[in-house]
Coordinates of C-alpha atoms in Angstrom, one line a residue:
X1019 CA 0.0 0.0 0.0
X1020 CA 1.5 3.3 -1.1
X1021 CA 1.3 6.3 1.3
X1022 CA -1.4 8.1 -0.7
X1023 CA -3.8 5.2 -0.1
X1024 CA -3.1 4.9 3.6
X1025 CA -6.3 6.7 4.7
X1026 CA -8.4 3.8 3.3
X1027 CA -6.2 0.9 2.5
X1028 CA -4.4 0.5 5.8
X1029 CA -7.5 -1.5 6.8
X1030 CA -9.3 -4.7 5.9
X1031 CA -12.4 -2.8 4.8
X1032 CA -10.4 -0.6 2.5
X1033 CA -8.8 -3.6 0.8
X1034 CA -12.2 -5.2 0.5
X1035 CA -13.4 -2.2 -1.3
X1036 CA -10.5 -2.5 -3.8
X1037 CA -11.3 -6.1 -4.4
X1038 CA -14.9 -5.3 -5.0
X1039 CA -14.0 -2.6 -7.5
X1040 CA -11.4 -4.7 -9.4
X1041 CA -13.6 -7.9 -9.5
X1042 CA -17.0 -6.2 -10.0
X1043 CA -18.4 -8.0 -7.0
X1044 CA -21.0 -6.6 -4.5
X1045 CA -20.1 -5.1 -1.1
X1046 CA -22.6 -5.8 1.5
X1047 CA -20.8 -4.8 4.7
X1048 CA -22.4 -2.0 6.7
X1049 CA -21.6 -0.6 10.1
X1050 CA -25.3 0.5 10.6
X1051 CA -26.1 -3.0 12.0
X1052 CA -23.4 -2.6 14.7
X1053 CA -24.8 0.3 16.6
X1054 CA -24.1 0.0 20.3
X1055 CA -27.0 -0.3 22.7
X1056 CA -26.8 2.6 25.2
X1057 CA -27.9 2.5 28.8
X1058 CA -30.5 5.3 29.1
X1059 CA -30.2 5.6 32.9
X1060 CA -26.7 7.0 32.9
X1061 CA -25.2 10.0 31.2
X1062 CA -21.6 10.4 29.8
X1063 CA -21.1 13.8 31.4
X1064 CA -21.2 12.2 34.8
X1065 CA -18.1 10.1 33.9
X1066 CA -15.9 12.2 31.7
X1067 CA -15.3 15.6 30.1
X1068 CA -13.0 16.4 27.2
X1069 CA -11.1 19.6 26.4
X1070 CA -9.0 20.0 23.2
X1071 CA -6.5 22.9 23.4
X1072 CA -5.5 22.9 19.8
X1073 CA -8.1 22.1 17.1
X1074 CA -5.5 22.1 14.3
X1075 CA -3.4 19.3 16.0
X1076 CA -6.6 17.4 16.9
X1077 CA -9.4 18.1 14.4
X1078 CA -11.7 15.6 16.0
X1079 CA -12.0 13.7 19.3
X1080 CA -14.6 11.1 20.2
X1081 CA -15.0 9.4 23.6
X1082 CA -17.4 6.8 24.9
X1083 CA -17.8 5.2 28.4
X1084 CA -18.4 1.6 29.1
X1085 CA -19.1 0.4 32.7
X1086 CA -19.4 -3.0 34.3
X1087 CA -16.8 -4.6 32.1
X1088 CA -15.1 -7.9 33.0
X1089 CA -11.4 -7.9 32.0
X1090 CA -10.1 -11.2 30.8
X1091 CA -8.8 -13.0 27.7
X1092 CA -10.5 -12.1 24.4
X1093 CA -12.4 -14.8 22.4
X1094 CA -10.3 -17.2 20.5
X1095 CA -11.4 -15.9 17.1
X1096 CA -10.1 -12.4 17.9
X1097 CA -6.8 -13.8 19.3
X1098 CA -6.3 -15.9 16.2
X1099 CA -6.9 -13.0 13.8
X1100 CA -4.6 -10.7 15.7
X1101 CA -1.8 -13.3 15.7
X1102 CA -2.2 -13.8 11.9
X1103 CA -1.8 -10.0 11.5
X1104 CA 1.3 -10.0 13.8
X1105 CA -0.2 -8.6 17.0
X1106 CA 0.1 -10.1 20.4
X1107 CA -3.2 -10.7 22.3
X1108 CA -3.3 -8.9 25.7
X1109 CA -6.9 -8.7 27.0
X1110 CA -10.5 -8.4 25.7
X1111 CA -10.4 -4.6 25.7
X1112 CA -7.0 -4.0 24.1
X1113 CA -7.5 -6.8 21.7
X1114 CA -10.9 -5.5 20.6
X1115 CA -9.4 -2.1 19.9
X1116 CA -6.6 -3.6 17.9
X1117 CA -9.0 -5.7 16.0
X1118 CA -11.1 -2.6 15.2
X1119 CA -8.0 -0.7 14.1
X1120 CA -7.1 -3.5 11.6
X1121 CA -10.7 -3.6 10.3
X1122 CA -11.4 0.1 10.0
X1123 CA -7.9 1.7 9.8
X1124 CA -8.7 4.0 12.8
X1125 CA -6.4 3.6 15.8
X1126 CA -8.2 3.6 19.2
X1127 CA -7.2 3.7 22.8
X1128 CA -8.8 2.9 26.2
X1129 CA -8.2 4.4 29.6
X1130 CA -9.3 3.2 33.1
X1131 CA -11.9 5.8 34.0
X1132 CA -11.1 5.5 37.7
X1133 CA -7.5 6.5 37.2
X1134 CA -8.2 9.9 35.6
X1135 CA -7.8 12.9 37.8
X1136 CA -11.0 15.0 38.0
X1137 CA -12.6 12.7 35.4
X1138 CA -11.2 14.9 32.6
X1139 CA -9.2 14.3 29.4
X1140 CA -7.2 17.2 28.0
X1141 CA -5.6 17.1 24.6
X1142 CA -2.6 19.5 24.7
X1143 CA 1.1 19.8 24.0
X1144 CA 3.5 18.6 26.6
X1145 CA 5.1 21.0 29.0
X1146 CA 8.8 21.4 29.2
X1147 CA 10.3 18.7 31.5
X1148 CA 7.3 16.4 31.5
X1149 CA 7.8 12.7 31.3
X1150 CA 5.7 9.7 30.7
X1151 CA 6.1 5.9 31.3
X1152 CA 4.4 4.0 28.5
X1153 CA 2.6 0.7 28.5
X1154 CA 5.9 -1.1 27.8
X1155 CA 7.6 0.4 30.9
X1156 CA 9.7 2.8 28.8
X1157 CA 10.2 6.4 30.0
X1158 CA 10.1 9.2 27.5
X1159 CA 11.1 12.9 28.0
X1160 CA 8.6 15.2 26.3
X1161 CA 8.8 18.7 24.9
X1162 CA 6.4 21.5 23.8
X1163 CA 6.0 20.1 20.3
X1164 CA 4.8 16.6 21.4
X1165 CA 1.0 16.3 21.6
X1166 CA -0.2 14.4 24.6
X1167 CA -3.5 13.2 26.1
X1168 CA -3.6 14.3 29.8
X1169 CA -5.8 14.5 32.8
X1170 CA -5.7 17.5 35.0
X1171 CA -2.3 16.6 36.5
X1172 CA -0.2 14.6 34.1
X1173 CA 0.1 13.1 30.6
X1174 CA -1.6 9.7 30.3
X1175 CA -0.7 9.0 26.6
X1176 CA 1.4 10.3 23.8
X1177 CA -1.3 11.3 21.3
X1178 CA -1.5 9.0 18.3
X1179 CA 1.6 7.1 19.3
X1180 CA 1.5 5.2 22.6
X1181 CA -0.6 4.9 25.8
X1182 CA 0.8 5.6 29.2
X1183 CA 0.9 3.3 32.2
X1184 CA -0.8 5.5 34.7
X1185 CA -4.3 5.2 33.2
X1186 CA -3.8 1.8 31.6
X1187 CA -6.5 -0.9 31.6
X1188 CA -5.9 -3.6 34.2
X1189 CA -7.6 -6.7 35.6
X1190 CA -9.4 -4.4 38.1
X1191 CA -10.8 -2.0 35.6
X1192 CA -14.5 -1.4 35.9
X1193 CA -15.0 1.8 33.9
X1194 CA -13.5 2.0 30.4
X1195 CA -13.1 5.3 28.5
X1196 CA -12.7 4.7 24.8
X1197 CA -10.8 7.2 22.7
X1198 CA -11.1 7.6 18.9
X1199 CA -9.4 10.7 17.6
X1200 CA -8.0 12.3 14.5
X1201 CA -4.6 13.9 14.8
X1202 CA -2.6 16.1 12.5
X1203 CA -0.2 13.9 10.5
X1204 CA 2.7 16.4 10.8
X1205 CA 2.4 16.6 14.6
X1206 CA 2.4 12.9 15.0
X1207 CA 5.3 12.4 12.6
X1208 CA 7.4 14.9 14.5
X1209 CA 6.5 13.4 17.8
X1210 CA 7.3 9.9 16.7
X1211 CA 10.7 10.9 15.3
X1212 CA 11.5 13.1 18.3
X1213 CA 11.2 10.2 20.8
X1214 CA 12.2 7.5 18.3
X1215 CA 9.0 5.5 18.7
X1216 CA 6.9 4.2 15.8
X1217 CA 3.7 2.2 16.4
X1218 CA 0.8 0.8 14.4
X1219 CA -1.1 3.9 15.4
X1220 CA 1.6 6.4 14.5
X1221 CA 2.2 4.7 11.2
X1222 CA -1.5 5.3 10.3
X1223 CA -1.8 8.8 11.7
X1224 CA 1.4 10.0 9.9
X1225 CA -0.2 9.3 6.5
X1226 CA -3.4 11.2 7.4
X1227 CA -6.8 9.7 8.2
X1228 CA -10.4 10.6 7.5
X1229 CA -11.9 12.5 10.5
X1230 CA -15.3 11.0 9.8
X1231 CA -13.8 7.5 10.5
X1232 CA -13.5 8.2 14.3
X1233 CA -17.2 7.8 15.1
X1234 CA -17.6 4.7 13.0
X1235 CA -14.6 3.1 14.7
X1236 CA -15.6 3.9 18.3
X1237 CA -19.1 2.7 17.8
X1238 CA -17.8 -0.5 16.2
X1239 CA -15.4 -1.1 19.1
X1240 CA -18.0 -0.3 21.7
X1241 CA -20.4 -2.8 20.1
X1242 CA -17.8 -5.5 20.2
X1243 CA -16.7 -4.8 23.8
X1244 CA -20.4 -4.9 24.8
X1245 CA -20.8 -8.3 23.1
X1246 CA -17.7 -9.7 24.6
X1247 CA -17.5 -8.3 28.1
X1248 CA -21.2 -7.7 28.9
X1249 CA -20.4 -4.1 29.8
X1250 CA -23.0 -1.3 29.6
X1251 CA -22.4 1.6 27.2
X1252 CA -23.3 4.9 28.8
X1253 CA -25.7 7.1 26.8
X1254 CA -23.9 9.7 24.8
X1255 CA -20.9 10.3 22.6
X1256 CA -18.4 13.1 23.3
X1257 CA -17.7 14.6 19.9
X1258 CA -15.3 17.5 19.5
X1259 CA -15.5 18.3 15.8
X1260 CA -15.4 22.1 15.2
X1261 CA -14.7 21.9 11.4
X1262 CA -16.6 19.1 9.8
X1263 CA -15.1 17.5 6.7
X1264 CA -17.6 17.0 3.9
X1265 CA -17.3 14.9 0.6
X1266 CA -15.7 16.8 -2.3
X1267 CA -17.6 17.3 -5.5
X1268 CA -15.7 17.2 -8.8
X1269 CA -17.0 18.0 -12.3
X1270 CA -15.6 15.4 -14.8
X1271 CA -15.8 16.1 -18.5
X1272 CA -16.0 12.8 -20.5
X1273 CA -14.2 14.3 -23.5
X1274 CA -11.3 15.3 -21.2
X1275 CA -11.1 11.7 -19.9
X1276 CA -10.9 10.4 -23.4
X1277 CA -8.2 13.0 -24.4
X1278 CA -6.1 12.3 -21.3
X1279 CA -6.2 8.5 -21.7
X1280 CA -6.2 8.3 -25.5
X1281 CA -9.0 5.9 -25.2
X1282 CA -12.8 6.2 -25.4
X1283 CA -14.6 4.6 -22.4
X1284 CA -18.4 4.6 -22.4
X1285 CA -20.3 6.8 -19.9
X1286 CA -22.0 3.8 -18.4
X1287 CA -18.6 2.1 -17.9
X1288 CA -17.2 5.1 -16.2
X1289 CA -20.2 5.4 -14.0
X1290 CA -19.9 1.7 -13.0
X1291 CA -16.2 2.0 -12.2
X1292 CA -16.7 5.1 -10.0
X1293 CA -19.7 3.6 -8.1
X1294 CA -17.7 0.4 -7.5
X1295 CA -15.0 2.6 -5.9
X1296 CA -17.6 4.1 -3.6
X1297 CA -18.0 7.4 -5.4
X1298 CA -21.3 9.1 -5.9
X1299 CA -22.2 9.8 -9.6
X1300 CA -24.7 12.3 -10.9
X1301 CA -25.3 13.0 -14.6
X1302 CA -25.0 16.7 -15.4
X1303 CA -25.4 16.5 -19.1
X1304 CA -24.4 14.3 -22.1
X1305 CA -20.7 15.2 -21.7
X1306 CA -20.4 15.9 -17.9
X1307 CA -20.8 14.0 -14.7
X1308 CA -20.5 15.2 -11.1
X1309 CA -18.6 12.9 -8.8
X1310 CA -18.9 13.0 -5.0
X1311 CA -15.7 11.8 -3.5
X1312 CA -16.1 10.0 -0.1
X1313 CA -14.0 11.5 2.7
X1314 CA -12.0 8.3 3.1
X1315 CA -10.4 9.0 -0.3
X1316 CA -8.1 11.9 0.8
X1317 CA -6.0 11.3 -2.3
X1318 CA -8.7 12.4 -4.8
X1319 CA -9.0 16.2 -5.4
X1320 CA -8.8 16.7 -9.2
X1321 CA -10.4 15.5 -12.4
X1322 CA -7.0 14.0 -13.2
X1323 CA -7.2 11.9 -10.1
X1324 CA -10.6 10.5 -11.1
X1325 CA -9.3 9.8 -14.6
X1326 CA -6.4 7.8 -13.1
X1327 CA -8.9 5.8 -11.0
X1328 CA -10.9 5.0 -14.1
X1329 CA -7.9 3.9 -16.0
X1330 CA -6.6 1.8 -13.1
X1331 CA -9.8 -0.2 -12.7
X1332 CA -10.5 -0.3 -16.5
X1333 CA -7.0 -1.7 -17.0
X1334 CA -3.9 0.0 -18.1
X1335 CA -3.1 -2.9 -20.4
X1336 CA -6.2 -2.0 -22.4
X1337 CA -4.8 1.5 -23.3
X1338 CA -3.1 1.2 -26.7
X1339 CA 0.5 2.2 -27.1
X1340 CA 0.8 5.0 -29.7
X1341 CA 3.9 6.8 -30.9
X1342 CA 4.0 10.5 -30.2
X1343 CA 2.6 12.7 -33.0
X1344 CA 5.4 15.3 -32.7
X1345 CA 9.1 14.7 -32.0
X1346 CA 10.2 15.1 -28.4
X1347 CA 12.9 17.8 -28.3
X1348 CA 14.9 18.0 -25.1
X1349 CA 15.0 21.4 -23.5
X1350 CA 18.1 23.6 -23.7
X1351 CA 20.5 23.1 -20.8
X1352 CA 20.2 25.7 -18.1
X1353 CA 23.9 26.4 -17.1
X1354 CA 22.8 28.1 -13.8
X1355 CA 20.9 25.0 -12.7
X1356 CA 23.7 22.7 -14.0
X1357 CA 26.5 24.4 -12.0
X1358 CA 24.2 24.8 -8.9
X1359 CA 23.7 21.0 -8.9
X1360 CA 27.4 20.3 -9.4
X1361 CA 28.2 22.7 -6.5
X1362 CA 25.6 21.0 -4.2
X1363 CA 27.1 17.5 -5.0
X1364 CA 30.7 18.7 -4.2
X1365 CA 29.6 20.4 -0.9
X1366 CA 27.5 17.4 0.1
X1367 CA 30.5 15.0 -0.2
X1368 CA 33.0 17.3 1.5

């Protein structure tokens, strides 16, 4: 999977979409049937509050609360699937979150609700001199450019990278706080390099993820945890999402597609390919269509991107090889650039 496809193809669902598009099969999976059943008697505001200090570094933050959980080994089917994917089973909460990450592509984290000071989560940058001991008992020194998840007294996780030990899930956990957030890729990349720590979560966040995926993933994880542990999901979803991301709409001229590919593909075939890829298609007129790009396809922003998708699914091998109509004449050498590059090479090796 190349970096530009990380937002959707670093997941099993994303790969399934690709298989469907390439093989012209049908895709029946829907998260609508996995909606968590909420306990109407309790309210989330009585268990946790969230404050995000920097909405650019954290465009979206979701939290859910599950009470009455029984921590133990996860079901055999989850353990087997995690092992096949190279992950070590830990317990039914952590395993379920890892399973959901592999399925959806969205990293998640869980905190012990009784270990959070003042029942509050704060997303902020670390303060100078702060330290954190992570789940693997490693201590890291933090600085003002490393984003953390904190309570009112201390960091409890390195945002998008690794959880801390202070608020970790243990065999005595009764209240689980689920986190599903979207973090700025540059901030996570910087933090990961700074402390020399790369994880499955940071790997995904560094490439950029769809902010609209957080709610899907947290609901899926809550549903599975409820099924596995018998816990009760508190009514309500904390959702910090100040700038909602909506699907892009792109006008695509069919004549332009033909000119760019050097191949005529029927309007019906183009519609079929785009719909199989999960795009919405609306006919504008005989020569134009309007394409709605789902937010999980962060790599699509231009008509040229759509044309590439059409060619990819249609088959590059079907595009005929044609000699150029005009001779290709190399540009005249720019001596300024030539000697600049020579000087760079000399200085680089000195």
